mmCIF file of C-alpha atoms and ligand atoms in Angstrom:
data_model
loop_
_atom_site.group_PDB
_atom_site.id
_atom_site.type_symbol
_atom_site.label_atom_id
_atom_site.label_comp_id
_atom_site.label_asym_id
_atom_site.label_seq_id
_atom_site.Cartn_x
_atom_site.Cartn_y
_atom_site.Cartn_z
ATOM 1 C CA UNK A 1 -162.064 -145.904 -76.426
ATOM 2 C CA UNK A 2 -160.783 -143.244 -74.027
ATOM 3 C CA UNK A 3 -163.321 -141.572 -71.878
ATOM 4 C CA UNK A 4 -164.006 -137.980 -72.852
ATOM 5 C CA UNK A 5 -163.218 -136.835 -69.355
ATOM 6 C CA UNK A 6 -159.443 -136.979 -69.727
ATOM 7 C CA UNK A 7 -159.727 -134.949 -72.921
ATOM 8 C CA UNK A 8 -161.950 -132.479 -71.142
ATOM 9 C CA UNK A 9 -159.564 -132.400 -68.174
ATOM 10 C CA UNK A 10 -156.671 -131.508 -70.506
ATOM 11 C CA UNK A 11 -158.820 -128.803 -72.185
ATOM 12 C CA UNK A 12 -159.902 -127.309 -68.865
ATOM 13 C CA UNK A 13 -156.313 -127.394 -67.564
ATOM 14 C CA UNK A 14 -155.191 -125.416 -70.553
ATOM 15 C CA UNK A 15 -157.855 -122.720 -70.111
ATOM 16 C CA UNK A 16 -156.625 -122.205 -66.581
ATOM 17 C CA UNK A 17 -152.877 -122.906 -66.764
ATOM 18 C CA UNK A 18 -151.767 -122.644 -70.381
ATOM 19 C CA UNK A 19 -149.089 -120.223 -71.561
ATOM 20 C CA UNK A 20 -151.613 -118.096 -73.507
ATOM 21 C CA UNK A 21 -149.392 -115.102 -73.656
ATOM 22 C CA UNK A 22 -146.705 -116.617 -75.902
ATOM 23 C CA UNK A 23 -146.678 -114.431 -79.016
ATOM 24 C CA UNK A 24 -146.965 -117.363 -81.456
ATOM 25 C CA UNK A 25 -150.194 -118.239 -79.617
ATOM 26 C CA UNK A 26 -151.631 -114.839 -80.277
ATOM 27 C CA UNK A 27 -151.570 -115.088 -84.080
ATOM 28 C CA UNK A 28 -153.100 -117.152 -86.817
ATOM 29 C CA UNK A 29 -150.317 -116.226 -89.223
ATOM 30 C CA UNK A 30 -149.023 -119.590 -90.417
ATOM 31 C CA UNK A 31 -145.547 -118.139 -91.151
ATOM 32 C CA UNK A 32 -145.134 -116.834 -87.583
ATOM 33 C CA UNK A 33 -146.300 -120.085 -86.159
ATOM 34 C CA UNK A 34 -143.990 -122.024 -88.528
ATOM 35 C CA UNK A 35 -141.062 -119.820 -87.532
ATOM 36 C CA UNK A 36 -141.707 -120.348 -83.837
ATOM 37 C CA UNK A 37 -141.945 -124.157 -84.302
ATOM 38 C CA UNK A 38 -138.624 -124.230 -86.165
ATOM 39 C CA UNK A 39 -136.846 -121.988 -83.644
ATOM 40 C CA UNK A 40 -138.214 -124.024 -80.727
ATOM 41 C CA UNK A 41 -137.124 -127.369 -82.181
ATOM 42 C CA UNK A 42 -133.717 -127.173 -80.588
ATOM 43 C CA UNK A 43 -133.920 -124.049 -78.395
ATOM 44 C CA UNK A 44 -135.652 -123.139 -75.197
ATOM 45 C CA UNK A 45 -138.709 -120.883 -75.157
ATOM 46 C CA UNK A 46 -136.950 -118.263 -73.048
ATOM 47 C CA UNK A 47 -134.034 -117.895 -75.456
ATOM 48 C CA UNK A 48 -136.265 -117.762 -78.524
ATOM 49 C CA UNK A 49 -138.541 -115.182 -76.875
ATOM 50 C CA UNK A 50 -135.838 -112.879 -75.454
ATOM 51 C CA UNK A 51 -133.367 -112.847 -78.345
ATOM 52 C CA UNK A 52 -134.466 -114.265 -81.606
ATOM 53 C CA UNK A 53 -138.168 -114.389 -82.481
ATOM 54 C CA UNK A 54 -138.966 -110.695 -82.604
ATOM 55 C CA UNK A 55 -135.767 -109.421 -84.261
ATOM 56 C CA UNK A 56 -136.233 -112.123 -86.935
ATOM 57 C CA UNK A 57 -139.756 -111.042 -87.579
ATOM 58 C CA UNK A 58 -138.765 -107.420 -87.706
ATOM 59 C CA UNK A 59 -136.260 -108.183 -90.423
ATOM 60 C CA UNK A 60 -138.406 -110.740 -92.156
ATOM 61 C CA UNK A 61 -142.138 -109.924 -91.480
ATOM 62 C CA UNK A 62 -143.360 -112.381 -94.068
ATOM 63 C CA UNK A 63 -142.242 -115.636 -95.638
ATOM 64 C CA UNK A 64 -142.140 -113.700 -98.903
ATOM 65 C CA UNK A 65 -139.507 -111.461 -97.392
ATOM 66 C CA UNK A 66 -137.443 -114.500 -96.503
ATOM 67 C CA UNK A 67 -137.776 -115.759 -100.076
ATOM 68 C CA UNK A 68 -136.583 -112.369 -101.454
ATOM 69 C CA UNK A 69 -133.540 -112.184 -99.184
ATOM 70 C CA UNK A 70 -130.117 -113.777 -99.820
ATOM 71 C CA UNK A 71 -129.368 -116.796 -97.635
ATOM 72 C CA UNK A 72 -126.526 -114.844 -96.000
ATOM 73 C CA UNK A 73 -129.032 -112.344 -94.576
ATOM 74 C CA UNK A 74 -131.176 -115.127 -93.124
ATOM 75 C CA UNK A 75 -128.112 -116.768 -91.562
ATOM 76 C CA UNK A 76 -127.073 -113.463 -90.054
ATOM 77 C CA UNK A 77 -130.386 -113.166 -88.286
ATOM 78 C CA UNK A 78 -130.082 -116.740 -87.106
ATOM 79 C CA UNK A 79 -126.574 -116.095 -85.710
ATOM 80 C CA UNK A 80 -126.197 -117.503 -82.180
ATOM 81 C CA UNK A 81 -129.291 -119.640 -82.376
ATOM 82 C CA UNK A 82 -127.342 -122.640 -83.667
ATOM 83 C CA UNK A 83 -128.443 -125.645 -85.737
ATOM 84 C CA UNK A 84 -128.109 -123.510 -88.907
ATOM 85 C CA UNK A 85 -129.684 -126.215 -91.090
ATOM 86 C CA UNK A 86 -132.931 -124.835 -89.740
ATOM 87 C CA UNK A 87 -132.235 -121.398 -91.264
ATOM 88 C CA UNK A 88 -131.102 -122.902 -94.586
ATOM 89 C CA UNK A 89 -134.255 -125.100 -94.729
ATOM 90 C CA UNK A 90 -136.443 -122.097 -93.880
ATOM 91 C CA UNK A 91 -134.889 -120.072 -96.767
ATOM 92 C CA UNK A 92 -135.264 -123.101 -99.073
ATOM 93 C CA UNK A 93 -138.883 -123.561 -98.104
ATOM 94 C CA UNK A 94 -139.671 -119.884 -98.614
ATOM 95 C CA UNK A 95 -138.318 -120.128 -102.157
ATOM 96 C CA UNK A 96 -139.995 -123.439 -102.949
ATOM 97 C CA UNK A 97 -143.464 -122.236 -102.020
ATOM 98 C CA UNK A 98 -143.039 -118.707 -103.259
ATOM 99 C CA UNK A 99 -143.566 -117.247 -99.786
ATOM 100 C CA UNK A 100 -146.958 -118.857 -99.243
ATOM 101 C CA UNK A 101 -147.205 -121.955 -97.117
ATOM 102 C CA UNK A 102 -149.643 -124.703 -98.226
ATOM 103 C CA UNK A 103 -152.520 -125.382 -95.888
ATOM 104 C CA UNK A 104 -152.663 -129.138 -95.968
ATOM 105 C CA UNK A 105 -150.406 -131.309 -93.765
ATOM 106 C CA UNK A 106 -149.188 -133.601 -96.503
ATOM 107 C CA UNK A 107 -147.898 -130.778 -98.692
ATOM 108 C CA UNK A 108 -146.455 -128.973 -95.707
ATOM 109 C CA UNK A 109 -144.676 -132.124 -94.551
ATOM 110 C CA UNK A 110 -143.097 -132.424 -97.966
ATOM 111 C CA UNK A 111 -141.171 -129.133 -97.542
ATOM 112 C CA UNK A 112 -137.586 -129.156 -96.456
ATOM 113 C CA UNK A 113 -137.204 -129.124 -92.675
ATOM 114 C CA UNK A 114 -140.902 -129.576 -91.911
ATOM 115 C CA UNK A 115 -141.624 -132.970 -90.414
ATOM 116 C CA UNK A 116 -145.000 -134.521 -89.766
ATOM 117 C CA UNK A 117 -145.349 -133.066 -86.264
ATOM 118 C CA UNK A 118 -144.416 -129.549 -87.385
ATOM 119 C CA UNK A 119 -146.802 -129.764 -90.252
ATOM 120 C CA UNK A 120 -149.601 -130.866 -87.867
ATOM 121 C CA UNK A 121 -148.684 -128.053 -85.465
ATOM 122 C CA UNK A 122 -148.900 -125.393 -88.181
ATOM 123 C CA UNK A 123 -152.281 -126.724 -89.423
ATOM 124 C CA UNK A 124 -153.642 -127.127 -85.921
ATOM 125 C CA UNK A 125 -152.453 -123.777 -84.582
ATOM 126 C CA UNK A 126 -153.130 -121.631 -87.720
ATOM 127 C CA UNK A 127 -156.289 -123.320 -89.054
ATOM 128 C CA UNK A 128 -157.596 -125.426 -86.055
ATOM 129 C CA UNK A 129 -157.338 -128.620 -88.107
ATOM 130 C CA UNK A 130 -157.959 -131.754 -85.925
ATOM 131 C CA UNK A 131 -154.434 -133.194 -86.047
ATOM 132 C CA UNK A 132 -152.247 -134.310 -83.167
ATOM 133 C CA UNK A 133 -148.611 -133.311 -82.647
ATOM 134 C CA UNK A 134 -145.673 -135.368 -81.449
ATOM 135 C CA UNK A 135 -142.806 -133.286 -80.275
ATOM 136 C CA UNK A 136 -140.288 -134.404 -77.560
ATOM 137 C CA UNK A 137 -142.403 -133.168 -74.681
ATOM 138 C CA UNK A 138 -145.601 -134.769 -76.037
ATOM 139 C CA UNK A 139 -143.783 -138.081 -76.573
ATOM 140 C CA UNK A 140 -142.738 -138.148 -72.883
ATOM 141 C CA UNK A 141 -146.252 -137.428 -71.721
ATOM 142 C CA UNK A 142 -147.717 -140.130 -73.922
ATOM 143 C CA UNK A 143 -145.118 -142.707 -72.919
ATOM 144 C CA UNK A 144 -145.970 -142.092 -69.275
ATOM 145 C CA UNK A 145 -149.706 -141.862 -69.694
ATOM 146 C CA UNK A 146 -149.912 -145.126 -71.663
ATOM 147 C CA UNK A 147 -146.943 -146.739 -69.779
ATOM 148 C CA UNK A 148 -144.919 -147.265 -72.897
ATOM 149 C CA UNK A 149 -141.359 -148.474 -72.369
ATOM 150 C CA UNK A 150 -140.130 -147.615 -75.861
ATOM 151 C CA UNK A 151 -140.556 -144.538 -78.002
ATOM 152 C CA UNK A 152 -141.921 -146.244 -81.032
ATOM 153 C CA UNK A 153 -143.063 -143.600 -83.538
ATOM 154 C CA UNK A 154 -145.890 -145.656 -85.001
ATOM 155 C CA UNK A 155 -147.354 -146.524 -81.595
ATOM 156 C CA UNK A 156 -146.932 -142.965 -80.383
ATOM 157 C CA UNK A 157 -148.836 -141.531 -83.322
ATOM 158 C CA UNK A 158 -151.651 -143.986 -82.660
ATOM 159 C CA UNK A 159 -151.759 -142.896 -79.038
ATOM 160 C CA UNK A 160 -151.601 -139.223 -80.019
ATOM 161 C CA UNK A 161 -154.572 -139.722 -82.269
ATOM 162 C CA UNK A 162 -156.453 -141.608 -79.597
ATOM 163 C CA UNK A 163 -155.942 -138.800 -77.013
ATOM 164 C CA UNK A 164 -156.654 -135.898 -79.342
ATOM 165 C CA UNK A 165 -159.720 -133.742 -78.483
ATOM 166 C CA UNK A 166 -161.096 -133.348 -82.023
ATOM 167 C CA UNK A 167 -163.366 -130.520 -81.040
ATOM 168 C CA UNK A 168 -160.546 -128.539 -79.578
ATOM 169 C CA UNK A 169 -157.347 -129.575 -81.389
ATOM 170 C CA UNK A 170 -155.672 -126.158 -80.871
ATOM 171 C CA UNK A 171 -156.092 -126.136 -77.155
ATOM 172 C CA UNK A 172 -155.353 -129.813 -76.837
ATOM 173 C CA UNK A 173 -152.019 -129.600 -78.609
ATOM 174 C CA UNK A 174 -150.934 -126.439 -76.820
ATOM 175 C CA UNK A 175 -151.939 -128.130 -73.524
ATOM 176 C CA UNK A 176 -149.977 -131.258 -74.247
ATOM 177 C CA UNK A 177 -146.865 -129.170 -74.990
ATOM 178 C CA UNK A 178 -147.346 -127.148 -71.793
ATOM 179 C CA UNK A 179 -147.964 -130.214 -69.644
ATOM 180 C CA UNK A 180 -144.775 -131.757 -71.015
ATOM 181 C CA UNK A 181 -142.818 -128.548 -70.330
ATOM 182 C CA UNK A 182 -144.339 -127.558 -66.972
ATOM 183 C CA UNK A 183 -145.890 -130.666 -65.309
ATOM 184 C CA UNK A 184 -144.715 -133.938 -66.769
ATOM 185 C CA UNK A 185 -141.109 -132.854 -66.769
ATOM 186 C CA UNK A 186 -138.238 -135.257 -67.403
ATOM 187 C CA UNK A 187 -137.240 -135.165 -63.724
ATOM 188 C CA UNK A 188 -139.644 -134.885 -60.784
ATOM 189 C CA UNK A 189 -142.958 -134.748 -62.674
ATOM 190 C CA UNK A 190 -145.710 -133.083 -60.683
ATOM 191 C CA UNK A 191 -148.409 -135.767 -61.008
ATOM 192 C CA UNK A 192 -150.600 -134.206 -58.348
ATOM 193 C CA UNK A 193 -151.135 -131.140 -60.543
ATOM 194 C CA UNK A 194 -151.530 -133.084 -63.776
ATOM 195 C CA UNK A 195 -154.884 -133.259 -65.581
ATOM 196 C CA UNK A 196 -154.100 -136.745 -66.884
ATOM 197 C CA UNK A 197 -153.491 -138.057 -63.335
ATOM 198 C CA UNK A 198 -156.721 -140.064 -62.829
ATOM 199 C CA UNK A 199 -156.199 -142.383 -65.763
ATOM 200 C CA UNK A 200 -152.410 -142.220 -66.146
ATOM 201 C CA UNK A 201 -150.894 -145.694 -66.275
ATOM 202 C CA UNK A 202 -147.355 -144.556 -65.502
ATOM 203 C CA UNK A 203 -147.917 -142.194 -62.645
ATOM 204 C CA UNK A 204 -146.545 -144.514 -59.948
ATOM 205 C CA UNK A 205 -143.148 -144.813 -61.659
ATOM 206 C CA UNK A 206 -143.102 -142.044 -64.245
ATOM 207 C CA UNK A 207 -139.289 -142.053 -64.554
ATOM 208 C CA UNK A 208 -139.531 -145.564 -65.993
ATOM 209 C CA UNK A 209 -141.333 -144.331 -69.098
ATOM 210 C CA UNK A 210 -139.801 -144.412 -71.564
ATOM 211 C CA UNK A 211 -136.791 -146.360 -70.486
ATOM 212 C CA UNK A 212 -133.699 -144.148 -70.991
ATOM 213 C CA UNK A 213 -131.072 -145.372 -73.352
ATOM 214 C CA UNK A 214 -127.611 -144.872 -71.995
ATOM 215 C CA UNK A 215 -126.175 -141.743 -73.549
ATOM 216 C CA UNK A 216 -123.031 -142.380 -75.557
ATOM 217 C CA UNK A 217 -120.056 -140.322 -74.482
ATOM 218 C CA UNK A 218 -119.686 -137.226 -76.637
ATOM 219 C CA UNK A 219 -116.493 -137.519 -78.677
ATOM 220 C CA UNK A 220 -113.918 -134.716 -78.560
ATOM 221 C CA UNK A 221 -112.408 -133.231 -81.725
ATOM 222 C CA UNK A 222 -109.147 -131.342 -81.261
ATOM 223 C CA UNK A 223 -108.293 -128.968 -84.056
ATOM 224 C CA UNK A 224 -106.435 -125.695 -84.754
ATOM 225 C CA UNK A 225 -107.998 -122.388 -85.869
ATOM 226 C CA UNK A 226 -105.663 -120.261 -87.972
ATOM 227 C CA UNK A 227 -105.631 -116.499 -87.569
ATOM 228 C CA UNK A 228 -104.294 -115.073 -90.736
ATOM 229 C CA UNK A 229 -103.644 -111.331 -90.864
ATOM 230 C CA UNK A 230 -103.029 -109.007 -93.766
ATOM 231 C CA UNK A 231 -102.730 -105.231 -93.295
ATOM 232 C CA UNK A 232 -104.808 -105.384 -90.098
ATOM 233 C CA UNK A 233 -107.510 -107.448 -91.732
ATOM 234 C CA UNK A 234 -108.481 -110.996 -90.746
ATOM 235 C CA UNK A 235 -108.678 -113.816 -93.283
ATOM 236 C CA UNK A 236 -111.892 -115.839 -93.216
ATOM 237 C CA UNK A 237 -113.580 -118.540 -95.207
ATOM 238 C CA UNK A 238 -117.250 -119.114 -95.932
ATOM 239 C CA UNK A 239 -117.833 -122.679 -94.785
ATOM 240 C CA UNK A 240 -118.857 -125.343 -97.257
ATOM 241 C CA UNK A 241 -119.249 -128.299 -94.845
ATOM 242 C CA UNK A 242 -122.746 -129.302 -93.827
ATOM 243 C CA UNK A 243 -122.559 -128.381 -90.140
ATOM 244 C CA UNK A 244 -122.040 -124.631 -90.574
ATOM 245 C CA UNK A 245 -122.638 -124.232 -94.280
ATOM 246 C CA UNK A 246 -122.792 -120.617 -95.388
ATOM 247 C CA UNK A 247 -121.365 -119.150 -92.149
ATOM 248 C CA UNK A 248 -118.056 -117.281 -92.095
ATOM 249 C CA UNK A 249 -115.196 -118.186 -89.852
ATOM 250 C CA UNK A 250 -111.465 -118.998 -89.362
ATOM 251 C CA UNK A 251 -109.776 -121.750 -91.304
ATOM 252 C CA UNK A 252 -109.534 -124.937 -89.164
ATOM 253 C CA UNK A 253 -106.904 -127.653 -89.647
ATOM 254 C CA UNK A 254 -105.976 -130.933 -87.899
ATOM 255 C CA UNK A 255 -102.253 -130.277 -87.560
ATOM 256 C CA UNK A 256 -100.652 -127.267 -85.993
ATOM 257 C CA UNK A 257 -98.462 -125.350 -88.509
ATOM 258 C CA UNK A 258 -94.835 -124.942 -87.588
ATOM 259 C CA UNK A 259 -93.759 -121.810 -85.695
ATOM 260 C CA UNK A 260 -97.378 -120.775 -85.027
ATOM 261 C CA UNK A 261 -97.982 -118.408 -82.198
ATOM 262 C CA UNK A 262 -100.580 -119.677 -79.741
ATOM 263 C CA UNK A 263 -103.286 -117.065 -79.046
ATOM 264 C CA UNK A 264 -105.614 -119.087 -76.855
ATOM 265 C CA UNK A 265 -108.088 -121.926 -76.718
ATOM 266 C CA UNK A 266 -111.843 -122.092 -77.283
ATOM 267 C CA UNK A 267 -114.284 -124.953 -76.888
ATOM 268 C CA UNK A 268 -117.806 -125.508 -78.172
ATOM 269 C CA UNK A 269 -120.186 -128.393 -77.751
ATOM 270 C CA UNK A 270 -122.311 -129.395 -80.702
ATOM 271 C CA UNK A 271 -125.084 -131.999 -80.569
ATOM 272 C CA UNK A 272 -122.768 -134.889 -81.483
ATOM 273 C CA UNK A 273 -119.242 -133.774 -80.596
ATOM 274 C CA UNK A 274 -117.215 -131.351 -78.542
ATOM 275 C CA UNK A 275 -114.780 -129.170 -80.385
ATOM 276 C CA UNK A 276 -111.544 -128.058 -78.701
ATOM 277 C CA UNK A 277 -109.747 -125.434 -80.799
ATOM 278 C CA UNK A 278 -106.281 -124.207 -80.249
ATOM 279 C CA UNK A 279 -106.215 -120.739 -81.797
ATOM 280 C CA UNK A 280 -102.913 -119.917 -83.521
ATOM 281 C CA UNK A 281 -101.528 -116.995 -85.429
ATOM 282 C CA UNK A 282 -100.192 -118.228 -88.678
ATOM 283 C CA UNK A 283 -97.852 -116.196 -90.828
ATOM 284 C CA UNK A 284 -97.592 -118.935 -93.476
ATOM 285 C CA UNK A 285 -99.792 -118.664 -96.451
ATOM 286 C CA UNK A 286 -103.344 -119.635 -95.413
ATOM 287 C CA UNK A 287 -105.933 -120.075 -98.126
ATOM 288 C CA UNK A 288 -108.864 -117.835 -97.173
ATOM 289 C CA UNK A 289 -111.759 -116.525 -99.182
ATOM 290 C CA UNK A 290 -111.163 -112.917 -98.212
ATOM 291 C CA UNK A 291 -109.729 -110.486 -95.674
ATOM 292 C CA UNK A 292 -112.020 -108.295 -93.613
ATOM 293 C CA UNK A 293 -111.843 -105.302 -91.324
ATOM 294 C CA UNK A 294 -113.485 -105.672 -87.853
ATOM 295 C CA UNK A 295 -116.370 -103.520 -89.058
ATOM 296 C CA UNK A 296 -116.952 -105.764 -92.039
ATOM 297 C CA UNK A 297 -116.758 -108.811 -89.798
ATOM 298 C CA UNK A 298 -119.511 -107.428 -87.655
ATOM 299 C CA UNK A 299 -121.918 -107.623 -90.634
ATOM 300 C CA UNK A 300 -121.102 -111.278 -91.464
ATOM 301 C CA UNK A 301 -122.917 -114.343 -90.120
ATOM 302 C CA UNK A 302 -120.395 -116.083 -87.825
ATOM 303 C CA UNK A 303 -120.837 -119.273 -85.820
ATOM 304 C CA UNK A 304 -120.585 -119.107 -81.988
ATOM 305 C CA UNK A 305 -117.150 -120.739 -81.989
ATOM 306 C CA UNK A 306 -115.719 -118.147 -84.347
ATOM 307 C CA UNK A 307 -117.191 -115.369 -82.190
ATOM 308 C CA UNK A 308 -115.466 -116.918 -79.218
ATOM 309 C CA UNK A 309 -112.148 -116.708 -81.092
ATOM 310 C CA UNK A 310 -112.735 -113.032 -81.828
ATOM 311 C CA UNK A 311 -113.237 -112.384 -78.120
ATOM 312 C CA UNK A 312 -109.958 -113.973 -77.025
ATOM 313 C CA UNK A 313 -107.854 -111.399 -75.165
ATOM 314 C CA UNK A 314 -104.865 -112.156 -77.381
ATOM 315 C CA UNK A 315 -106.832 -111.181 -80.443
ATOM 316 C CA UNK A 316 -106.973 -107.624 -79.221
ATOM 317 C CA UNK A 317 -103.242 -107.325 -79.816
ATOM 318 C CA UNK A 318 -103.724 -108.332 -83.418
ATOM 319 C CA UNK A 319 -106.960 -106.690 -84.444
ATOM 320 C CA UNK A 320 -109.644 -104.981 -82.458
ATOM 321 C CA UNK A 321 -112.833 -106.445 -83.775
ATOM 322 C CA UNK A 322 -116.051 -104.688 -83.115
ATOM 323 C CA UNK A 323 -117.777 -106.566 -80.319
ATOM 324 C CA UNK A 324 -120.157 -109.015 -82.068
ATOM 325 C CA UNK A 325 -123.713 -108.947 -80.878
HETATM 326 S S1 SF4 B 1 -149.820 -138.175 -64.046
HETATM 327 FE FE1 SF4 B 1 -147.642 -137.836 -63.805
HETATM 328 S S2 SF4 B 1 -146.718 -139.272 -65.156
HETATM 329 FE FE2 SF4 B 1 -148.828 -139.196 -65.762
HETATM 330 S S3 SF4 B 1 -148.822 -137.705 -67.404
HETATM 331 FE FE3 SF4 B 1 -149.244 -136.591 -65.499
HETATM 332 S S4 SF4 B 1 -147.289 -135.866 -64.741
HETATM 333 FE FE4 SF4 B 1 -146.876 -137.434 -66.354
#
């Protein structure tokens, strides 16, 4: 059994050093906490805080308001944040639970896009339920503290339960996230300032835990984006494929059409591949869903790569799109 002192040390560290001013830590509204958890899954705190969390809440102050809105509106507010599956799952969840999140972790964890750790985070932060969390930062801290070479989910959950301060689950979980983000960082962890220091098994060689798997080289996809014009309007499609489902953008093809005029090149890196797009003006018939004026395009949800296309200097000679936000 772990001594209480490490749990108390984590608790005391949080009182003094925790990021108490984060807005999702100043509310007990489960929806706002859920939203922050989802946004923070793939995005840094600074970006979420400065550009997305508040505008989203202004447009959708409750989960009910998300349920009542069309998916297109939710995607529009998610525009630029990336990993759009998160927005689609949020909308799906809002509809599934009629705008009211369940309060128990099993039911929450059964909703689309809410994993076990997110379910525990919502219950622990909104209702102070004694449940541990296991996000990427917490996993790293646990691996180092218990000197675990491999990130085995089952073992990590056992360790997370073992370390949990059941009297103060809210503070404990927030502290573990902050320690992972601020102290036990991937590179150069600051062990001297760490509340787990005295009993940490990995502190002599923290970089060894967990052992890093060699990252596979990101494959490059080379494609062509077709700019189709009709009476000064741009032809776009609403994407059906999983990656950017529901977002509007330019038609993409693998082969360059004959006699196409090259307008420029854009690149974008996704989690599992890098996309290099040659942007070409295509006078041949291109099958699009509709043609839009620049003003209409500004109201659509577009992916980052399609926004990059709109901002190419050569596009200005064809249409003059309103500068996307
Ligand atoms: S003592 Fe060092 S290695 Fe151990 S948890 Fe703290 S920062 Fe990480």
